[in-house]
Coordinates of C-alpha atoms in Angstrom, one line a residue:
M1 CA 46.4 -15.0 0.0
S2 CA 44.1 -17.3 -1.9
L3 CA 42.9 -17.5 -5.5
S4 CA 39.5 -19.0 -5.8
L5 CA 38.0 -20.1 -9.1
C6 CA 34.2 -20.4 -9.0
L7 CA 33.4 -22.8 -11.8
G8 CA 30.5 -22.7 -14.2
L9 CA 28.8 -25.6 -15.9
W10 CA 32.0 -27.7 -17.0
L11 CA 35.7 -27.7 -17.4
S12 CA 38.1 -29.5 -19.7
A13 CA 41.8 -30.4 -19.8
C14 CA 43.4 -28.9 -22.8
G15 CA 45.9 -31.6 -23.1
N16 CA 44.9 -34.9 -25.2
P17 CA 44.1 -38.1 -23.2
S18 CA 46.6 -40.9 -23.3
T19 CA 46.1 -43.8 -25.6
P20 CA 47.1 -47.6 -25.1
N21 CA 49.8 -47.1 -27.8
Q22 CA 51.6 -44.5 -25.8
S23 CA 54.9 -45.4 -24.2
K24 CA 55.0 -45.5 -20.4
T25 CA 58.6 -44.6 -20.5
N26 CA 58.0 -41.4 -22.5
T27 CA 59.7 -38.8 -20.3
S28 CA 59.4 -35.8 -22.6
L29 CA 58.2 -32.6 -21.0
P30 CA 54.6 -31.8 -21.6
K31 CA 53.7 -28.9 -24.1
E32 CA 52.3 -25.7 -22.4
D33 CA 48.9 -26.3 -23.3
E34 CA 49.0 -29.8 -21.8
T35 CA 49.5 -28.1 -18.4
K36 CA 46.5 -25.8 -18.7
L37 CA 43.0 -26.3 -17.4
T38 CA 40.2 -24.4 -19.1
F39 CA 37.2 -23.2 -17.1
F40 CA 33.9 -21.7 -18.5
G41 CA 31.7 -19.2 -16.5
V42 CA 34.5 -18.3 -14.0
A43 CA 35.0 -15.9 -11.2
L44 CA 38.5 -15.1 -10.2
E45 CA 38.8 -13.6 -6.6
Q46 CA 41.7 -12.6 -4.5
F47 CA 41.5 -11.7 -0.9
D48 CA 44.0 -10.2 1.6
E49 CA 45.1 -11.7 5.0
T50 CA 42.0 -10.3 6.7
G51 CA 39.5 -11.8 4.1
K52 CA 38.8 -8.5 2.4
P53 CA 38.6 -8.6 -1.3
I54 CA 41.3 -7.0 -3.3
W55 CA 40.0 -8.0 -6.8
K56 CA 36.9 -9.9 -8.3
V57 CA 36.8 -10.7 -11.9
K58 CA 34.2 -12.6 -13.9
A59 CA 35.1 -14.2 -17.2
K60 CA 33.5 -16.4 -19.8
E61 CA 36.5 -18.5 -20.0
A62 CA 39.7 -18.8 -18.0
K63 CA 42.9 -20.9 -18.3
Y64 CA 44.7 -21.8 -15.1
T65 CA 48.2 -23.0 -15.3
T66 CA 49.1 -24.9 -12.0
D67 CA 52.9 -24.9 -12.5
K68 CA 53.1 -21.2 -13.3
Q69 CA 50.3 -20.4 -10.9
M70 CA 48.9 -18.2 -13.5
G71 CA 45.2 -17.5 -14.6
Q72 CA 44.3 -16.2 -17.9
A73 CA 40.8 -15.1 -18.4
Q74 CA 38.9 -14.0 -21.7
S75 CA 36.5 -11.0 -21.7
P76 CA 36.8 -10.2 -18.0
E77 CA 34.7 -7.8 -16.1
G78 CA 35.1 -7.1 -12.4
E79 CA 36.1 -4.6 -9.6
L80 CA 39.3 -3.6 -7.8
Y81 CA 39.0 -3.3 -4.1
Q82 CA 40.7 -1.2 -1.3
D83 CA 39.9 -1.5 2.3
G84 CA 37.1 -3.7 1.2
K85 CA 35.5 -1.1 -1.0
V86 CA 35.4 -0.8 -4.9
V87 CA 37.9 1.7 -6.2
Y88 CA 37.8 0.7 -10.0
Q89 CA 35.5 -1.1 -12.1
I90 CA 37.3 -2.9 -15.0
K91 CA 36.8 -4.8 -18.2
A92 CA 39.3 -6.0 -20.8
E93 CA 39.7 -8.4 -23.7
K94 CA 41.9 -10.9 -21.6
A95 CA 43.4 -10.8 -18.1
D96 CA 46.5 -12.6 -16.6
I97 CA 46.7 -13.4 -12.8
K98 CA 50.3 -13.1 -11.6
Q99 CA 51.7 -16.1 -9.8
D100 CA 51.8 -14.9 -6.2
G101 CA 48.3 -13.3 -6.4
K102 CA 49.7 -9.9 -5.3
Q103 CA 49.0 -8.2 -8.6
L104 CA 46.4 -8.3 -11.3
F105 CA 47.6 -7.8 -15.0
L106 CA 45.1 -7.0 -17.8
Q107 CA 45.8 -6.9 -21.6
G108 CA 43.6 -5.8 -24.4
K109 CA 41.2 -2.9 -24.9
I110 CA 40.9 -2.0 -21.2
V111 CA 38.4 0.3 -19.5
A112 CA 38.7 1.3 -15.8
T113 CA 36.4 3.4 -14.0
D114 CA 36.6 5.1 -10.6
P115 CA 33.0 5.2 -9.2
R116 CA 34.0 7.6 -6.6
N117 CA 34.9 10.6 -9.0
G118 CA 33.9 9.3 -12.4
I119 CA 37.3 9.3 -14.2
V120 CA 37.8 6.7 -16.9
F121 CA 40.9 5.2 -18.2
Q122 CA 41.4 3.5 -21.4
G123 CA 44.5 1.6 -22.7
N124 CA 45.9 -1.6 -23.8
E125 CA 47.6 -2.7 -20.5
L126 CA 46.6 -2.4 -16.8
E127 CA 48.3 -3.4 -13.7
W128 CA 46.7 -3.4 -10.2
R129 CA 49.1 -3.5 -7.2
P130 CA 47.0 -3.3 -4.2
Q131 CA 49.7 -3.5 -1.6
E132 CA 51.1 -0.3 -3.2
D133 CA 47.7 1.4 -3.6
L134 CA 48.7 1.7 -7.2
L135 CA 47.0 1.2 -10.7
I136 CA 49.0 1.6 -13.7
V137 CA 47.5 2.0 -17.2
R138 CA 49.7 2.2 -20.2
N139 CA 49.9 1.8 -24.1
Q140 CA 47.7 4.1 -25.9
L141 CA 46.4 5.7 -22.6
N142 CA 43.4 7.9 -22.6
G143 CA 41.9 9.3 -19.4
S144 CA 38.5 11.2 -19.4
H145 CA 36.9 13.2 -16.7
K146 CA 34.3 16.0 -16.5
Q147 CA 37.1 18.6 -15.8
L148 CA 40.1 16.9 -17.7
Q149 CA 41.0 14.7 -20.8
A150 CA 44.4 13.4 -21.3
T151 CA 46.4 11.2 -23.4
A152 CA 49.9 10.0 -22.5
Q153 CA 52.1 6.8 -22.5
E154 CA 51.4 5.8 -19.0
A155 CA 49.3 6.8 -16.1
K156 CA 50.0 5.8 -12.5
V157 CA 47.1 6.3 -10.1
K158 CA 47.6 6.3 -6.4
T159 CA 44.1 5.1 -5.6
R160 CA 44.0 6.1 -2.0
E161 CA 45.1 9.6 -2.7
Q162 CA 43.2 9.9 -6.0
R163 CA 46.3 11.1 -7.6
V164 CA 47.2 10.7 -11.3
E165 CA 50.8 10.8 -12.7
F166 CA 50.8 11.0 -16.4
S167 CA 54.1 10.4 -18.3
G168 CA 55.3 10.4 -21.9
G169 CA 53.9 12.6 -24.5
V170 CA 51.2 14.1 -22.2
L171 CA 48.5 16.2 -23.8
A172 CA 45.8 17.4 -21.3
K173 CA 42.7 19.4 -22.0
S174 CA 40.6 21.0 -19.2
T175 CA 37.1 22.3 -19.8
D176 CA 36.9 25.2 -17.3
P177 CA 39.2 27.0 -17.8
Q178 CA 39.5 26.0 -21.4
L179 CA 43.3 25.1 -21.6
Q180 CA 45.4 22.7 -23.6
I181 CA 48.6 21.4 -21.8
R182 CA 51.6 19.7 -23.2
T183 CA 54.5 18.2 -21.3
E184 CA 56.4 15.0 -20.5
H185 CA 55.2 14.7 -16.9
L186 CA 52.0 15.8 -15.3
I187 CA 50.5 15.1 -11.9
W188 CA 46.8 15.5 -11.3
Q189 CA 45.4 15.6 -7.8
I190 CA 41.8 14.9 -8.5
K191 CA 40.2 15.9 -5.2
D192 CA 42.1 19.3 -5.1
D193 CA 41.5 20.1 -8.9
K194 CA 45.3 20.8 -9.1
L195 CA 47.9 19.9 -11.9
F196 CA 51.6 20.0 -11.3
S197 CA 54.6 19.6 -13.6
D198 CA 58.3 19.4 -13.1
R199 CA 59.2 19.4 -16.7
F200 CA 59.0 21.9 -19.6
I201 CA 55.4 22.7 -20.1
Q202 CA 53.3 24.6 -22.6
I203 CA 49.8 25.9 -21.9
E204 CA 47.4 27.3 -24.3
R205 CA 44.4 29.2 -23.2
Y206 CA 41.3 29.2 -25.4
Q207 CA 38.3 31.5 -25.3
D208 CA 35.3 30.8 -27.6
N209 CA 37.4 28.1 -29.1
K210 CA 40.3 30.6 -30.1
I211 CA 43.7 30.9 -28.7
S212 CA 44.0 34.0 -26.4
G213 CA 47.3 33.3 -24.9
R214 CA 50.2 30.9 -24.8
S215 CA 52.6 30.2 -21.9
Q216 CA 55.5 28.0 -21.2
G217 CA 57.9 27.3 -18.3
N218 CA 60.3 24.7 -16.9
A219 CA 57.7 23.8 -14.3
A220 CA 54.1 24.8 -13.5
E221 CA 51.2 24.4 -10.9
I222 CA 47.6 24.9 -12.2
N223 CA 44.8 25.3 -9.9
L224 CA 41.7 24.4 -12.0
K225 CA 39.4 25.6 -9.2
T226 CA 40.6 29.0 -8.7
Q227 CA 41.9 29.1 -12.4
I228 CA 45.4 30.3 -11.5
A229 CA 48.5 29.1 -13.1
I230 CA 52.1 29.6 -11.7
L231 CA 54.9 29.1 -14.1
Q232 CA 58.5 29.0 -13.1
P233 CA 61.4 29.1 -13.8
Q234 CA 62.1 30.7 -17.2
A235 CA 58.5 31.5 -17.8
K236 CA 57.1 33.1 -20.8
L237 CA 53.6 34.3 -21.7
E238 CA 52.3 35.5 -25.0
L239 CA 49.0 37.3 -25.5
V240 CA 47.0 37.5 -28.5
N241 CA 45.0 40.6 -27.8
P242 CA 46.9 42.7 -27.1
L243 CA 49.7 41.2 -29.0
M244 CA 52.6 41.1 -26.5
Q245 CA 55.2 38.8 -24.8
I246 CA 56.1 38.7 -21.1
T247 CA 59.1 36.8 -19.7
S248 CA 60.1 36.4 -16.0
N249 CA 61.5 33.7 -13.8
S250 CA 58.1 33.3 -12.4
I251 CA 54.7 34.3 -13.6
T252 CA 51.3 34.0 -12.0
W253 CA 48.6 33.9 -14.4
N254 CA 45.0 34.4 -13.0
I255 CA 43.0 33.0 -15.9
Q256 CA 39.6 33.9 -14.5
K257 CA 40.4 37.5 -13.5
E258 CA 42.6 38.0 -16.6
N259 CA 45.8 39.5 -15.0
I260 CA 49.3 38.6 -14.6
T261 CA 51.7 39.2 -11.7
T262 CA 55.3 38.5 -11.0
N263 CA 57.6 39.5 -8.1
S264 CA 60.7 38.6 -10.3
P265 CA 62.6 40.5 -12.8
I266 CA 60.3 41.1 -15.8
R267 CA 60.5 41.9 -19.4
V268 CA 57.5 43.1 -21.6
F269 CA 57.6 43.4 -25.2
K270 CA 55.0 45.0 -27.6
A271 CA 55.9 44.4 -31.1
A272 CA 53.4 47.0 -32.6
D273 CA 55.1 49.7 -30.8
N274 CA 58.6 48.2 -30.9
L275 CA 58.8 48.9 -27.2
T276 CA 60.5 46.9 -24.5
V277 CA 60.2 47.5 -20.7
T278 CA 62.1 45.8 -18.0
A279 CA 61.6 46.1 -14.3
N280 CA 62.1 44.2 -10.9
Q281 CA 58.5 43.3 -10.8
G282 CA 55.1 43.8 -12.6
K283 CA 51.3 43.2 -13.0
M284 CA 49.1 43.5 -16.0
N285 CA 45.4 43.8 -16.1
I286 CA 44.5 42.3 -19.5
P287 CA 40.7 43.6 -19.9
E288 CA 42.1 47.2 -19.0
N289 CA 45.2 46.9 -21.2
T290 CA 47.2 48.4 -18.6
V291 CA 50.7 47.2 -17.3
Y292 CA 52.1 48.3 -13.9
L293 CA 55.8 48.0 -13.2
T294 CA 58.1 48.9 -10.3
G295 CA 61.7 48.9 -9.4
N296 CA 64.5 49.8 -11.8
V297 CA 62.0 50.4 -14.7
N298 CA 63.6 51.0 -18.1
A299 CA 61.5 51.4 -21.1
V300 CA 63.4 51.4 -24.5
G301 CA 61.9 52.3 -27.9
Q302 CA 63.1 51.5 -31.5
R303 CA 65.5 54.3 -31.7
S304 CA 67.1 53.6 -28.4
Q305 CA 65.2 56.3 -26.7
S306 CA 64.7 55.4 -23.0
L307 CA 62.6 56.3 -20.0
K308 CA 63.9 55.2 -16.6
S309 CA 61.9 55.5 -13.4
N310 CA 61.0 53.8 -10.0
Q311 CA 57.4 53.1 -11.1
L312 CA 55.8 53.0 -14.6
T313 CA 52.1 52.6 -15.7
W314 CA 51.7 51.7 -19.4
Y315 CA 48.4 52.4 -21.0
L316 CA 48.6 50.0 -24.0
N317 CA 45.6 51.4 -26.0
K318 CA 46.7 55.0 -25.5
K319 CA 50.3 54.1 -26.0
L320 CA 51.0 56.3 -23.1
L321 CA 53.7 55.8 -20.3
E322 CA 53.3 57.6 -17.0
A323 CA 56.6 57.4 -14.8
K324 CA 57.2 58.3 -11.3
G325 CA 60.2 58.6 -9.1
N326 CA 63.8 59.4 -10.3
V327 CA 62.8 59.9 -14.0
I328 CA 65.4 60.0 -16.6
Y329 CA 64.4 60.5 -20.2
H330 CA 67.0 60.0 -22.9
Q331 CA 66.9 60.4 -26.7
V332 CA 69.6 59.9 -29.2
A333 CA 68.6 62.2 -32.2
P334 CA 69.0 64.8 -31.1
K335 CA 71.0 63.9 -28.0
L336 CA 69.4 65.2 -24.9
T337 CA 68.5 63.9 -21.4
F338 CA 65.8 65.2 -18.9
Q339 CA 65.7 64.3 -15.3
G340 CA 62.8 64.8 -13.0
E341 CA 60.2 63.5 -10.7
T342 CA 57.5 62.5 -13.1
A343 CA 57.1 61.9 -16.8
I344 CA 54.2 61.3 -19.2
G345 CA 53.9 60.8 -22.9
N346 CA 54.5 58.6 -26.0
L347 CA 58.0 57.0 -26.1
E348 CA 57.5 55.8 -29.8
T349 CA 56.9 59.4 -31.0
E350 CA 59.4 60.8 -28.4
N351 CA 56.8 63.1 -27.1
I352 CA 57.6 63.1 -23.5
V353 CA 56.7 65.8 -20.7
V354 CA 59.1 65.6 -17.6
K355 CA 58.0 67.5 -14.4
G356 CA 60.0 68.2 -11.3
G357 CA 57.3 67.1 -8.8
N358 CA 55.5 68.8 -5.9
S359 CA 58.6 69.4 -3.8
G360 CA 59.6 72.1 -6.2
Q361 CA 62.5 70.0 -7.6
K362 CA 63.5 71.5 -11.1
V363 CA 63.9 69.5 -14.2
V364 CA 67.6 69.0 -15.3
T365 CA 68.1 69.2 -19.0
E366 CA 71.2 67.9 -20.7
I367 CA 71.8 68.5 -24.3
I368 CA 74.8 67.0 -26.1
P369 CA 75.7 68.8 -29.3

């Protein structure tokens, strides 16, 4: 590798010239400034073994320290290259060239732009490691794109993959769908329009700039293209309208179609009705205000009245439950139990009709005095 400095009009040594009165036997070490050369109108360029550029930086002024093999540039602007093509355009207040020429380090108010996808990073520090295909931006990081805006402590960009790894106090906002995401670690696959987190994550959904839902989980995958979010494990989703809470070990939230599904045990709670329903799996259609639950379904009301079944359809607006398969209705006051094949009614008011089904099965009633 070689580092070339294209000089401008003139250069000057920063150290003072010797005078006749100076002792020739003075063996004191030179000061740091005395080992630096200052160049004006400079181009700093680095090439790989094949002669392809890996960075080119122009600066109004640069200091080059021969013993440290380090260049310092003021107000630099330039390009970062990969396979001979520009992957980022950069500018900063100052830049330091590391001694071996294998990495570029920038400090100051940095702006780095990817011309391929339009993403822009801003921060106070930037490292370019071309051999690792790695760009690091840190210290008051801000990333902006037509699809996503994010702030974090650090971003690691795999330039060849167009993959960004945000870490430390991540706050990301997407435009379509309108989401706000908080986590400590977030991976953004730019070309696939996907977000991943392997840490605790909170997602807020906005409609007309108002929160319509909140979700959280210990990990998540968000497909911005299909507008589907998968949260797992220990997932929770809270809706604003209707006001209710859904918890499960895994929740798939189709934001565009406004439905929620899970194949894991699910718990649904509606505070307005004081009603909790658990099941092996479930689905909710938000616009229709309807919840479908299957497998070991158990609906429990405020007074411990309960309705068990194999399947349950919950019509939220009508406050109506429709149960099918091995139905057992139980209430406490008075103590009684009905068993049948189907049931329909309002569990909150304890107005339930149990039927035996088409097979002629009779309803079994048990009254405990």
